[in-house]
Tab-separated table of C-alpha atoms and ligand atoms in Angstrom:
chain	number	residue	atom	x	y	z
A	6	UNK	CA	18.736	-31.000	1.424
A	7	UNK	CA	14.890	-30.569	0.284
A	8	UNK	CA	13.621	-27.018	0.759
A	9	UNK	CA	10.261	-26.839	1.893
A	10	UNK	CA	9.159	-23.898	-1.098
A	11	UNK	CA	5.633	-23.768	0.463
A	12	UNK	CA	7.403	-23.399	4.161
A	13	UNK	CA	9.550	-20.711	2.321
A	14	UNK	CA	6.919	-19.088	0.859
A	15	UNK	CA	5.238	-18.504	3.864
A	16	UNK	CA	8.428	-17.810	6.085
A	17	UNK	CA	9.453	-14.944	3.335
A	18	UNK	CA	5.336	-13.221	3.522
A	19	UNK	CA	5.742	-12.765	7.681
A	20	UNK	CA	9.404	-11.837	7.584
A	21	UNK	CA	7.974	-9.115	4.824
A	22	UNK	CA	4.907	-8.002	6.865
A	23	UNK	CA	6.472	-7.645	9.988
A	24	UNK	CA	9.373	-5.372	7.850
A	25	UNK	CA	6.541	-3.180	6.631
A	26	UNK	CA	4.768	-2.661	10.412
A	27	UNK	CA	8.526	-1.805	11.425
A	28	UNK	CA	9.046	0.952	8.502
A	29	UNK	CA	5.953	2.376	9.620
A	30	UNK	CA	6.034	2.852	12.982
A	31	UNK	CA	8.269	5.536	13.303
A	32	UNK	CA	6.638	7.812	11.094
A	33	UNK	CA	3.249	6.599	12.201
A	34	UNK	CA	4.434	8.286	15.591
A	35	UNK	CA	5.558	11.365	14.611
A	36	UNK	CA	2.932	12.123	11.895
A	37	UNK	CA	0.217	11.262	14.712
A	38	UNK	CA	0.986	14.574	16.711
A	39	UNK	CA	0.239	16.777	13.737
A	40	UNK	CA	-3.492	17.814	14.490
A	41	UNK	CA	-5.849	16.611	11.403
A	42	UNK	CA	-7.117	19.712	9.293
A	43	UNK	CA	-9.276	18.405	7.208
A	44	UNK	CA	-11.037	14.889	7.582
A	45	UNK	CA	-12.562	13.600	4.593
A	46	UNK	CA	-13.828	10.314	5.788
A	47	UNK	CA	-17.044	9.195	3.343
A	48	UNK	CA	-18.639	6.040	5.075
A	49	UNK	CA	-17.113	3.775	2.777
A	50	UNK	CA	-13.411	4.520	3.843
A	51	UNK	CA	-14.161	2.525	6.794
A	52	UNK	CA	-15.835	-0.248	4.922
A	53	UNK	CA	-12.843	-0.477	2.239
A	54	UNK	CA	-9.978	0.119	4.821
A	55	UNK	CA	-11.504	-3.199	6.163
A	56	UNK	CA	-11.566	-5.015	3.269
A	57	UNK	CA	-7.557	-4.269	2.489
A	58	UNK	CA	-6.527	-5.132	5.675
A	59	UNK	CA	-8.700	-8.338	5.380
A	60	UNK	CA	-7.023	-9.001	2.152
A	61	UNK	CA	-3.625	-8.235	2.384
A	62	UNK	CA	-3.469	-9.434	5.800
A	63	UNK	CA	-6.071	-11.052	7.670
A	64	UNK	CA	-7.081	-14.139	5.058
A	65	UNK	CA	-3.504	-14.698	4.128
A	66	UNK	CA	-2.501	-14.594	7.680
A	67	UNK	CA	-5.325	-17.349	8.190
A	68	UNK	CA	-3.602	-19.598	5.723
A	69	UNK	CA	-0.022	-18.884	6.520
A	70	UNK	CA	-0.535	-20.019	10.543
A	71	UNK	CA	-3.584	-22.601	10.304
A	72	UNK	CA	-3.623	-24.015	6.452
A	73	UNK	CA	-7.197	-23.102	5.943
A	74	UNK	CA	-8.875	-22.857	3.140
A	75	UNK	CA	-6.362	-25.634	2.032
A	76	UNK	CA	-9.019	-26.869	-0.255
A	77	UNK	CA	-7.237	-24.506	-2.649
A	78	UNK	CA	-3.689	-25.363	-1.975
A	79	UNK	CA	-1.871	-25.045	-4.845
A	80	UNK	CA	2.198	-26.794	-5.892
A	81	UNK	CA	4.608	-24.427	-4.524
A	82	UNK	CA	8.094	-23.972	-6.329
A	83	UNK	CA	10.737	-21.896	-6.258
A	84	UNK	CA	10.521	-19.899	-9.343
A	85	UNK	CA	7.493	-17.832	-7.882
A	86	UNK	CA	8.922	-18.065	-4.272
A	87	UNK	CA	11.708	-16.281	-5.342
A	88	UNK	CA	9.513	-14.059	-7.833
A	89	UNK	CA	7.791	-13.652	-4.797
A	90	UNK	CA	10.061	-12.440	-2.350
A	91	UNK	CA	11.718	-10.079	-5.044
A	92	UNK	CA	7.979	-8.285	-5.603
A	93	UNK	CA	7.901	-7.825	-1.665
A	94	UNK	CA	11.327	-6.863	-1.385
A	95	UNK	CA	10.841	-4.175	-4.064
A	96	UNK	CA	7.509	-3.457	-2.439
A	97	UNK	CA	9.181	-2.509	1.041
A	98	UNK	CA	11.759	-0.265	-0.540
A	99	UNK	CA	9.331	2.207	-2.156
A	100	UNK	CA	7.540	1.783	0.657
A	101	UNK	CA	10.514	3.166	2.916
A	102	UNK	CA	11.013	6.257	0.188
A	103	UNK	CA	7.688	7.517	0.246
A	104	UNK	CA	7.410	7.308	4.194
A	105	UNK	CA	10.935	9.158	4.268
A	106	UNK	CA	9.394	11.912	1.198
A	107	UNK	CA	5.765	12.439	2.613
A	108	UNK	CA	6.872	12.885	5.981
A	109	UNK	CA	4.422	14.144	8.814
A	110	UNK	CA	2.154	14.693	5.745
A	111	UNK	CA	0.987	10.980	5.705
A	112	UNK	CA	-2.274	9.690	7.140
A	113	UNK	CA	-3.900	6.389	6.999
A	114	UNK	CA	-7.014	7.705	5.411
A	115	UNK	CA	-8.085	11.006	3.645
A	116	UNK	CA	-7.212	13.653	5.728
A	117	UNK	CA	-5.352	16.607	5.605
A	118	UNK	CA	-2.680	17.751	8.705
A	119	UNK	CA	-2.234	21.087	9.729
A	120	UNK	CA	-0.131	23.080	7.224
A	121	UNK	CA	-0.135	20.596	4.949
A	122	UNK	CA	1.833	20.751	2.238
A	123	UNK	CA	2.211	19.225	-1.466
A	124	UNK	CA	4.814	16.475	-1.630
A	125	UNK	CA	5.961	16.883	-5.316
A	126	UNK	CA	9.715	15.448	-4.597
A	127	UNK	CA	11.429	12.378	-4.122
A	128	UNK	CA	9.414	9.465	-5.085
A	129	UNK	CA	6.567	11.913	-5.761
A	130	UNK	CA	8.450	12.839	-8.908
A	131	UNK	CA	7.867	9.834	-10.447
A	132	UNK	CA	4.377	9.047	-9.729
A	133	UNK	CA	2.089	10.443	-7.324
A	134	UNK	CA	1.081	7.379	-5.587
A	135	UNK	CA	3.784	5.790	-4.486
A	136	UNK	CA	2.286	4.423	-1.501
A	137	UNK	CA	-0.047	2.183	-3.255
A	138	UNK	CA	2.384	1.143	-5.786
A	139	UNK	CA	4.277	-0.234	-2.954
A	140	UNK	CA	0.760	-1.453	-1.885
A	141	UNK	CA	0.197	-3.206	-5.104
A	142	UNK	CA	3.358	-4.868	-4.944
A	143	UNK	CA	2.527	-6.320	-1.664
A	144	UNK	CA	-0.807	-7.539	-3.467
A	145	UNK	CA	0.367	-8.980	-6.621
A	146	UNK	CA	3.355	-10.395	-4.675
A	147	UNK	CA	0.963	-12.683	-2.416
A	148	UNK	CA	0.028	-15.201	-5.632
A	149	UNK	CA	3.678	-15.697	-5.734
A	150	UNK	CA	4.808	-16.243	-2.419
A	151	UNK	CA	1.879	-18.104	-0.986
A	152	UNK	CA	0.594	-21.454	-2.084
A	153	UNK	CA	-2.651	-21.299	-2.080
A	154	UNK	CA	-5.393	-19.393	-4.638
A	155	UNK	CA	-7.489	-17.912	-1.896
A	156	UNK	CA	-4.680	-16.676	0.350
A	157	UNK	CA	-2.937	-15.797	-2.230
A	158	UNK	CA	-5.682	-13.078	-4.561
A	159	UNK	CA	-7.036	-11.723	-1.470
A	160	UNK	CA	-4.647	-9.135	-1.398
A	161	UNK	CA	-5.101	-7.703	-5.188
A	162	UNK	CA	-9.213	-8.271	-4.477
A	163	UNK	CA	-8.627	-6.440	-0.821
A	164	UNK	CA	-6.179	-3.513	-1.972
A	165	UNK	CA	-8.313	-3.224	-5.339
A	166	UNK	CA	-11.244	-2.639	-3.662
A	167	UNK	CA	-9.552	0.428	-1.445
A	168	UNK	CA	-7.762	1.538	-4.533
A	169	UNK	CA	-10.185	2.104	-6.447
A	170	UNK	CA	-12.577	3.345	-4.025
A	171	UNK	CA	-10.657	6.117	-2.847
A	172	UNK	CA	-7.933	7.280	-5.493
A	173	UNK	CA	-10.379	9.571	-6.891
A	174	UNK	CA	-11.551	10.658	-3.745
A	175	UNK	CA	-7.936	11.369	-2.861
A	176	UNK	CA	-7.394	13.380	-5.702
A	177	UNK	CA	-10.284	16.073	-6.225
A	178	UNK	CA	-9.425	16.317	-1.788
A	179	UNK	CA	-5.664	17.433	-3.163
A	180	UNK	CA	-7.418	19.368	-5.777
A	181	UNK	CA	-9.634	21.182	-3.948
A	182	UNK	CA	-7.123	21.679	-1.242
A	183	UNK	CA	-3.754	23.132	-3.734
A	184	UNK	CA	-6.270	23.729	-7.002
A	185	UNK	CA	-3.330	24.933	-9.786
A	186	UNK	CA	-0.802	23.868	-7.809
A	187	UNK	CA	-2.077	19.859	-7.974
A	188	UNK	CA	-3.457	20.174	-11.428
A	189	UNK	CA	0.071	21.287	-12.688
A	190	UNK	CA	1.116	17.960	-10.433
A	191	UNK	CA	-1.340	15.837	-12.412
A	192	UNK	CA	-0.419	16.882	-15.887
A	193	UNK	CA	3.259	15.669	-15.428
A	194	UNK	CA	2.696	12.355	-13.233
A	195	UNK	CA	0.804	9.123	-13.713
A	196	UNK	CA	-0.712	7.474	-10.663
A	197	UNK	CA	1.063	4.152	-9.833
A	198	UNK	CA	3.323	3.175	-12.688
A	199	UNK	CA	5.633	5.927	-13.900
A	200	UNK	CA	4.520	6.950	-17.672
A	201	UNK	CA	2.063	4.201	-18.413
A	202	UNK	CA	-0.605	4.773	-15.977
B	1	SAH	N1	-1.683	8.512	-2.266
B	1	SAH	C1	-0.365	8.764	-1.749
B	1	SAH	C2	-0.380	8.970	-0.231
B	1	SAH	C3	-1.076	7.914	0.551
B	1	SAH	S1	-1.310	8.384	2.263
B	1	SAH	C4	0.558	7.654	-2.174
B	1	SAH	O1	0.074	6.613	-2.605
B	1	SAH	O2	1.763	7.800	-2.073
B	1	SAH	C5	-2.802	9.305	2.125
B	1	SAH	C6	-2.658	10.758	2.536
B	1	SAH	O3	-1.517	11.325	1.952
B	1	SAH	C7	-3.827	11.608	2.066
B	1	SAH	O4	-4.772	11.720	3.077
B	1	SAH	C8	-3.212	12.966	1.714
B	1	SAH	O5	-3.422	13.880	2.742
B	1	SAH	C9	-1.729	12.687	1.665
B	1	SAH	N2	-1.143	12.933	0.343
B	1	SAH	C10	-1.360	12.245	-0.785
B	1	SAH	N3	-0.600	12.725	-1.803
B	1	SAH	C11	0.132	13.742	-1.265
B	1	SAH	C12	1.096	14.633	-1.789
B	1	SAH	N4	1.501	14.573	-3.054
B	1	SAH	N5	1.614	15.556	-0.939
B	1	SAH	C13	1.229	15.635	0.332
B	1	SAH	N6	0.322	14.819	0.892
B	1	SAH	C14	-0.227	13.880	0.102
């Protein structure tokens, strides 16, 4: 029997997405009834929130259920299918630990929750972004896994462009908020990839 790698390719990026909305829900729920402290919301939160979900979902999710823009359809086999799908996977298990470590301490945007406390445990030994690691991992597993060069960058262009946009941001927030406390945090941690960056 054939296999379809494109089909695959596209089967593996829904089964993934869908895995992600379900590892989030829960905690979405519960962290939602702790009252929001501290809201730091510049304008262009909203404007790069947008842009990630465009890229890492919207345009791919375009491609995936109506083929457009195949114009840049690309050979799919299954060397980066299965690179792919092993990205994702990886993706969705950090994902899971720093959910379970951050607890009713995560937001969706830069805010901080009543009595909120430094997560320096768990996956927040490591590094002390976890969150967009996993996040990156979703974006750099999209060239892989979908067959197409437009579908498939929008995620690294999309999740760059929040990245970079707010890690900073997020960071003198944290600073301001736990002063020594983060600063000692920042000296032994990297941001996204333990001990090289
Ligand atoms: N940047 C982190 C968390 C993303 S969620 C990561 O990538 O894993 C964003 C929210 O998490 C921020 O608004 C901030 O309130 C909270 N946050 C970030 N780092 C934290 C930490 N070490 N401890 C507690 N809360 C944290």
């Amino acid at each position: 029997m054939e296999i379809d790698w494109e089909l695959t390719g596209r089967i593996v990026w829904c089964i993934c997405v869908v895995a992600w909305g379900v590892i989030r829900f829960r905690p979405n729920m519960k962290a939602r009834k702790i009252r929001i402290a501290v809201a730091k919301r510049p304008p262009i939160e909203r404007f790069s929130m947008f842009v990630s979900q465009l890229g890492l979902g919207i345009i791919p999710a375009i491609w995936v259920f109506t083929g457009v823009p195949s114009a840049f359809d690309r050979q799919a086999g299954p060397i980066s299918v299965i690179l792919g799908a092993l990205l994702f996977g990886f993706s969705l298990y950090l994902f899971r630990r720093t959910h379970k470590a951050l607890g009713k301490m995560w937001s969706h945007s830069l805010d901080l929750r009543e009595g909120h406390k430094l997560v320096t445990k768990g996956i927040y030994e490591k590094v002390r972004h976890p969150m967009y690691s996993a996040f990156w991992l979703w974006a750099v597993s999209m060239p892989f896994l979908l067959a197409n060069w437009v579908a498939g960058l929008a995620g690294v262009v999309g999740f760059g462009t929040l990245y970079f946009l707010r890690v900073g941001q997020e960071e003198r927030m944290m600073e301001d908020q736990f002063g020594e406390q983060y600063r000692d945090y920042v000296k032994r941690t990297k941001r996204i990839i333990p001990g090289i960056y």
